[in-house]
Short mmCIF file of C-alpha atoms and ligand atoms in Angstrom, two decimals:
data_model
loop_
_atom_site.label_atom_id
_atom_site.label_comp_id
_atom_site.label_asym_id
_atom_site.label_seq_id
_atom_site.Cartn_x
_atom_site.Cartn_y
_atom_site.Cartn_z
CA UNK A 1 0.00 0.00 0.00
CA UNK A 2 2.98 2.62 0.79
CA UNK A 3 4.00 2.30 -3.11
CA UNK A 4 0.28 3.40 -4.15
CA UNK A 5 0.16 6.87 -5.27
CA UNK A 6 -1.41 10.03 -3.12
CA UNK A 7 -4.40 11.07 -5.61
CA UNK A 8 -4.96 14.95 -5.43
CA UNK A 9 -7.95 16.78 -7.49
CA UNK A 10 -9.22 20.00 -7.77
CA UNK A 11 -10.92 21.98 -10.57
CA UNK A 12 -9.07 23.34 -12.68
CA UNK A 13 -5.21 24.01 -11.60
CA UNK A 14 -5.55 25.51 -7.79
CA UNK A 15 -4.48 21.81 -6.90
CA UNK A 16 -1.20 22.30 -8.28
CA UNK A 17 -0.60 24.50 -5.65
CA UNK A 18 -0.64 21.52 -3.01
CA UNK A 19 0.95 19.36 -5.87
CA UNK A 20 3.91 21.57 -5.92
CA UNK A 21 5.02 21.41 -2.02
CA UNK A 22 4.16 17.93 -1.62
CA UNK A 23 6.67 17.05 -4.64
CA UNK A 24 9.34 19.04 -2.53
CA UNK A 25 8.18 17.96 1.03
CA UNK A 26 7.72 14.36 -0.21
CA UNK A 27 9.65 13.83 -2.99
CA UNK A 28 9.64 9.83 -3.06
CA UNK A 29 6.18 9.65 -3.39
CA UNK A 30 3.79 8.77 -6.60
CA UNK A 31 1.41 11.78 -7.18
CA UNK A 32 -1.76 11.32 -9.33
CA UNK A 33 -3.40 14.66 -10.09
CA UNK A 34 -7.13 15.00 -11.82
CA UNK A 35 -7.87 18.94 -12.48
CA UNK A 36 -11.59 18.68 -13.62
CA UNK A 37 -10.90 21.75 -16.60
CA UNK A 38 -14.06 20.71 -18.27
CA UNK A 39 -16.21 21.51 -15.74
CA UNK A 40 -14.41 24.39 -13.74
CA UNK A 41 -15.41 26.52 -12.23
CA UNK A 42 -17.01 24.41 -8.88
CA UNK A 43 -17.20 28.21 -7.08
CA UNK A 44 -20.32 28.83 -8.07
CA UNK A 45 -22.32 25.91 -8.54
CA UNK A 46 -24.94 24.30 -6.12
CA UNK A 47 -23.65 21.93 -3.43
CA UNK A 48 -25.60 19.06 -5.55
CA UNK A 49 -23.29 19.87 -8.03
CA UNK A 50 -20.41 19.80 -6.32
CA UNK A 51 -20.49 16.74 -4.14
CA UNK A 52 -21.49 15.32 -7.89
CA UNK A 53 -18.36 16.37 -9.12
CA UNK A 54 -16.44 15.71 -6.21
CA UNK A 55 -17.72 12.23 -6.13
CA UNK A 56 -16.84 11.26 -9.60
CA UNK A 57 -13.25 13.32 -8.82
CA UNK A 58 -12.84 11.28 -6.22
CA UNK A 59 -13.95 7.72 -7.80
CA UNK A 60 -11.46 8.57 -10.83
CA UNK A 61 -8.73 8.88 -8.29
CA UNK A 62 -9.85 5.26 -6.62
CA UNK A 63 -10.49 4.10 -10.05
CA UNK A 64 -6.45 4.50 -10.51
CA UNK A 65 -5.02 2.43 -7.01
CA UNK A 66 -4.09 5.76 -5.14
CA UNK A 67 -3.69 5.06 -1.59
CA UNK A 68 -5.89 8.31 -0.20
CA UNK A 69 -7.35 10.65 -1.40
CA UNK A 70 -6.80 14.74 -1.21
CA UNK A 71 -9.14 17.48 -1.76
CA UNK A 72 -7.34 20.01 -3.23
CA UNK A 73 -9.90 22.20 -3.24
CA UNK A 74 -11.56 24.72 -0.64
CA UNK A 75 -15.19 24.48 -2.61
CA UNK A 76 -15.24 20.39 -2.22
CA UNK A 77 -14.05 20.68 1.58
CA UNK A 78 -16.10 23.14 2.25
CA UNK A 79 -19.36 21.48 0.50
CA UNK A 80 -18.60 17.90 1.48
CA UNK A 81 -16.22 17.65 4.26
CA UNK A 82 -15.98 14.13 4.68
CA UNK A 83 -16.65 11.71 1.75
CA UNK A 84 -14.03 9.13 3.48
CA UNK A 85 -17.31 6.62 4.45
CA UNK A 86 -19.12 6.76 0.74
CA UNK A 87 -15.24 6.05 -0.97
CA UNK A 88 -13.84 3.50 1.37
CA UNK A 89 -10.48 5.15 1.32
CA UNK A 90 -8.89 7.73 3.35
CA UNK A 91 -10.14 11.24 2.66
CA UNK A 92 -8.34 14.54 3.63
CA UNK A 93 -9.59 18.62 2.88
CA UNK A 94 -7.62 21.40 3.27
CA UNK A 95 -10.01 23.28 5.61
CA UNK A 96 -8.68 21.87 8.39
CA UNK A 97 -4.84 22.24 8.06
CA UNK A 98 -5.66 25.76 7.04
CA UNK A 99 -7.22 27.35 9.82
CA UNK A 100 -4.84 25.61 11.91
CA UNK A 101 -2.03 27.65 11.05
CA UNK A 102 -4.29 30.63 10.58
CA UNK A 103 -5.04 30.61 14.38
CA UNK A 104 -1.29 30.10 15.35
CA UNK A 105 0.30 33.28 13.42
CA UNK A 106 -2.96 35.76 13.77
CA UNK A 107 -1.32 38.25 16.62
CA UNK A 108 -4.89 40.30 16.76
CA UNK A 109 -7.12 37.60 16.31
CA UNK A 110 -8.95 39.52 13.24
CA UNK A 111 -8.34 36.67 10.02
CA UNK A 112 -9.66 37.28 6.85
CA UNK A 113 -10.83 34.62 4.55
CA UNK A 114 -11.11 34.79 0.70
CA UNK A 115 -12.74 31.98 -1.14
CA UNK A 116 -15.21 30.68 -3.88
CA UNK A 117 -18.73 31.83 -3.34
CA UNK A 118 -19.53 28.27 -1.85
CA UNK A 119 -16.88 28.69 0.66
CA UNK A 120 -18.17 31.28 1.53
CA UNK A 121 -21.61 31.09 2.06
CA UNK A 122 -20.42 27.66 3.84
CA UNK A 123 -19.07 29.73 6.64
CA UNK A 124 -16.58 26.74 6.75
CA UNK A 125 -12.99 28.13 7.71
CA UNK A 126 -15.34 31.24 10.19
CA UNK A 127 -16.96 28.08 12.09
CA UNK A 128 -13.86 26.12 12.53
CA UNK A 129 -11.82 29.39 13.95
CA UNK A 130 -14.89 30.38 15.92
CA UNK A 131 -14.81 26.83 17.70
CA UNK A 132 -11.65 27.15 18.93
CA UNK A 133 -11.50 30.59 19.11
CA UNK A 134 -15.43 32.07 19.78
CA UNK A 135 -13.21 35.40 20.53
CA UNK A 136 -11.74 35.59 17.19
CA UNK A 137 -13.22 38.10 14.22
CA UNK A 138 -13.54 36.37 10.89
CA UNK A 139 -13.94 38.59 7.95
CA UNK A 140 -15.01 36.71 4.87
CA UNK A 141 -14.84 37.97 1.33
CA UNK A 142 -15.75 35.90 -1.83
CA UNK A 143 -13.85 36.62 -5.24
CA UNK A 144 -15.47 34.96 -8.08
CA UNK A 145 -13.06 36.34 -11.03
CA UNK A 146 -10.02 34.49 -8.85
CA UNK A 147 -10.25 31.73 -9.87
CA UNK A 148 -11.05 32.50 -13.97
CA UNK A 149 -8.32 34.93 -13.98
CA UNK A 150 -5.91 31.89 -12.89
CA UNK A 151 -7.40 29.24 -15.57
CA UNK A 152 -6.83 31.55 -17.90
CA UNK A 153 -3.00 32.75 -16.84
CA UNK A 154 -3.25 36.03 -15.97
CA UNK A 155 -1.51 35.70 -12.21
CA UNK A 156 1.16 38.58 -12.90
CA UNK A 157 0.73 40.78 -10.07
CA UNK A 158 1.79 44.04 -12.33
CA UNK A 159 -0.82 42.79 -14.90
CA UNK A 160 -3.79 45.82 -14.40
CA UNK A 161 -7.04 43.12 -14.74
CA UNK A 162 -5.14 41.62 -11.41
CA UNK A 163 -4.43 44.49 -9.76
CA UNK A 164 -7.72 46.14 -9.93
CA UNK A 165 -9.26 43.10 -9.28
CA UNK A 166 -7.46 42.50 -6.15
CA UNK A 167 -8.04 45.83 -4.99
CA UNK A 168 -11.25 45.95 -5.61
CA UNK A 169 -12.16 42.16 -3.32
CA UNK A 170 -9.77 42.86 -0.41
CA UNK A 171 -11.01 46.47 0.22
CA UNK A 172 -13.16 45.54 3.04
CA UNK A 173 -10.60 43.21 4.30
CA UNK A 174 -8.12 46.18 4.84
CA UNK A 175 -10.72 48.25 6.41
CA UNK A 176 -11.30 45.64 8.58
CA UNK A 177 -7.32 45.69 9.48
CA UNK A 178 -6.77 41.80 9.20
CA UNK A 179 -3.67 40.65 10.53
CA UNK A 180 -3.60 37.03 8.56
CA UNK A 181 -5.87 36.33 5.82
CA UNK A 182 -6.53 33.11 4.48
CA UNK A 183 -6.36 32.45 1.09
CA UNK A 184 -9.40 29.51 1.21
CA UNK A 185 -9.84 28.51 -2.48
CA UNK A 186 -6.17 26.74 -4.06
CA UNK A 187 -6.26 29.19 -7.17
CA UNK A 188 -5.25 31.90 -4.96
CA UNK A 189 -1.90 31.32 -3.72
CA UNK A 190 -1.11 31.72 -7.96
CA UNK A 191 -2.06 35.22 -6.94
CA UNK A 192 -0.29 35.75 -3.58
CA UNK A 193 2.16 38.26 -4.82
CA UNK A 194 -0.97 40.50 -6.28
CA UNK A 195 -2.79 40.14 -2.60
CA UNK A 196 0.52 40.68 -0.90
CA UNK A 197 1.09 43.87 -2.88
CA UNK A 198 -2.11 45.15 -1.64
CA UNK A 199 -2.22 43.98 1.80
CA UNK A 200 1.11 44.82 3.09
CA UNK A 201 4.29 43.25 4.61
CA UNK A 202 2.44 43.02 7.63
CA UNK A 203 -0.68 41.12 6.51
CA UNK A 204 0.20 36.90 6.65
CA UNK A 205 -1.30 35.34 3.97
CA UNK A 206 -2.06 31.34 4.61
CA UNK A 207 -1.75 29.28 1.02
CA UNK A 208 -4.37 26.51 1.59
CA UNK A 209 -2.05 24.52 -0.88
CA UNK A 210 0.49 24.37 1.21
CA UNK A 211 -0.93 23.93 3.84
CA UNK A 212 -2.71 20.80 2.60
CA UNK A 213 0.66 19.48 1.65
CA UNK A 214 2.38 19.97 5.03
CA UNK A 215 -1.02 17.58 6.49
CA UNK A 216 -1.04 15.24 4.00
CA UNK A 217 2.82 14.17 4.56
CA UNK A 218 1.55 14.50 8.69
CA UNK A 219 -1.09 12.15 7.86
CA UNK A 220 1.11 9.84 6.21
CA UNK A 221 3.80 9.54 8.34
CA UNK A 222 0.87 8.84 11.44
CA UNK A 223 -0.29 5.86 9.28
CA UNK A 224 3.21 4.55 8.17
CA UNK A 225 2.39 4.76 4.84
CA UNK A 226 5.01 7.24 3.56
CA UNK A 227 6.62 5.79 0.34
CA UNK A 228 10.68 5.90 -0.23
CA UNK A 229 10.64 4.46 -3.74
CA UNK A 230 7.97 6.82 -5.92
CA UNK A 231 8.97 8.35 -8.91
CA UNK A 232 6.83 11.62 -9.40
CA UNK A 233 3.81 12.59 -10.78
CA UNK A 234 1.61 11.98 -13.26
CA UNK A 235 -1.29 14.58 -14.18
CA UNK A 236 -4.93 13.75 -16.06
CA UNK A 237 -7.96 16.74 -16.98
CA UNK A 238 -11.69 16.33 -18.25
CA UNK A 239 -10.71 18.46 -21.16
CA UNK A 240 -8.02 19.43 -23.71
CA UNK A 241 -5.06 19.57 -21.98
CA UNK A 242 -3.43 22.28 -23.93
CA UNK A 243 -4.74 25.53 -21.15
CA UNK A 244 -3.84 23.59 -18.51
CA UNK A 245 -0.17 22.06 -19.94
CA UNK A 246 1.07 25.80 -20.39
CA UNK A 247 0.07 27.54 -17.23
CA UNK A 248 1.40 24.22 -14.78
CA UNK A 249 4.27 24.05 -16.47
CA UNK A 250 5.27 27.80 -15.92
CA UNK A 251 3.79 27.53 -12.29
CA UNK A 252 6.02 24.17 -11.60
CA UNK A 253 8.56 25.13 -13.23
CA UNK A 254 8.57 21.90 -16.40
CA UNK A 255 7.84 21.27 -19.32
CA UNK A 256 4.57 19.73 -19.60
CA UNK A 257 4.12 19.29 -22.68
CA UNK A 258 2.16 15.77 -23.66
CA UNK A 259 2.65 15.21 -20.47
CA UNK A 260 -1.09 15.89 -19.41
CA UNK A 261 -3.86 13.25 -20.36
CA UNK A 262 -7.54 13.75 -21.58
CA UNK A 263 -10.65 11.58 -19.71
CA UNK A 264 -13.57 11.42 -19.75
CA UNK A 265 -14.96 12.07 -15.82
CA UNK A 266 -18.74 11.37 -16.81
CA UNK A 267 -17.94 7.72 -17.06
CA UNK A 268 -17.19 8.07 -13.22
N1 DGL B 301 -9.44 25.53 -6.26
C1 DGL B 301 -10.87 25.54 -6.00
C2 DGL B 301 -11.08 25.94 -4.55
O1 DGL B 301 -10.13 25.74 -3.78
C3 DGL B 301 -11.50 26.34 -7.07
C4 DGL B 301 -12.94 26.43 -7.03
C5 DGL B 301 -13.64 26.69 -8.32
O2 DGL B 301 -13.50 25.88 -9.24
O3 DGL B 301 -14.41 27.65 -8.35
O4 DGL B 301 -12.09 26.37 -4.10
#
């Protein structure tokens, strides 16, 4: 079981930002990564259609011997936190990990979270502070051109679309003087140096990628099932992969060219 892969998915190509620490924090392990391009954006589609998606996401991943399974995405863990009992196989989200670290560094206790529109109206990363923390303030912001802006490349923080954009969703998370904000929806670290820019030096922004990353290697070390012989990862999409071979290949830093594979997630 420790040689089986990790399987990560997401929409589109936030995942890769969880895909891209876990090949340096666990670099002897087999990744398999499903971005569901065809059908992305999740953000702002009905929880129906989500745990739909996520389900057929997640019975790909099964489908291809992965050992457990990772949400790379803040929509699916915030719309269906735990699918572990309905796949048989071990399930992790990045909610969790997230808000974690986002209670440790806050120094005022005012967080800000940015996410999908179904993260948001979720209330998923504000109730998990709040438990721990009922004396915490939780400002939450949706930004629903985030995540097209990333599918279709424009990340560059001195591009003008992302600039205004930026300024225009974290506004009331400045006025609100946020110490840490969360960056809830894996698309959004791709934009961290734009929300940086705006926010300040002194504003800590949490990458739910990373995050994720850092708990699935926890997780995996807990269960003894860390692998010492993978050889890397291998990457499939629900449509053509020519989008998605360009932008992950500048964001990890290969060429991926032909090295992304078409299926077809309906049969799933
Ligand atoms: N990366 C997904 C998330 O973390 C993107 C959601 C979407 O497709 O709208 O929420």
């Amino acid at each position: 079981m420790k040689n089986e892969a990790i399987g990560i998915f997401d929409s589109g190509l936030g995942g890769l930002t969880a895909v891209k620490q876990m090949i340096e924090i666990l670099p002897n392990e087999n990744i398999i990564y499903f971005g569901d391009t065809g059908r992305v954006p999740y953000g702002n589609k009905s929880r129906e259609t989500i745990i739909k998606y996520a389900m057929q996401d997640a019975r790909f991943l099964k489908h291809m011997g992965v050992k457990m399974i990772v949400a790379a995405c803040g929509t699916v863990s915030s719309v269906a936190p735990d699918l572990s009992e309905s796949l048989g196989i071990m399930y992790s989200t990045v909610v969790h990990p997230t808000c974690y670290t986002a209670m440790r560094v806050t120094k005022a206790g005012r967080i800000g979270v940015i996410g999908t529109s179904a993260t948001i109206s979720s209330h998923s990363y504000k109730k998990r502070i709040q438990q721990k923390h009922p004396e915490y303030e939780v400002f939450e912001q949706d930004c629903p051109l985030f995540v097209p802006l990333v599918e279709n490349g424009f990340t560059d923080e001195n591009d003008e679309i992302v600039r205004l954009t930026v300024k225009r969703y974290l506004k009331p998370l400045k006025d609100a003087d946020v110490d840490t904000i969360i960056l809830g929806c894996t698309h959004y670290p791709l934009l961290s140096k734009a929300i940086k820019n705006e926010m300040g030096e002194n504003v800590t922004l949490i990458d739910s990628g990373k995050e994720t990353a850092l708990y699935t290697a926890k997780l995996l070390k807990e269960k003894n099932l860390l692998n010492d012989s993978g050889s890397g990862a291998k990457f499939f999409v629900s449509d053509t992969p020519f989008n998605f071979e360009n932008i992950a290949g500048l964001f990890l830093g290969k060429d991926m060219h032909n090295k992304v594979t078409q299926i077809d997630i309906e049969q799933y």
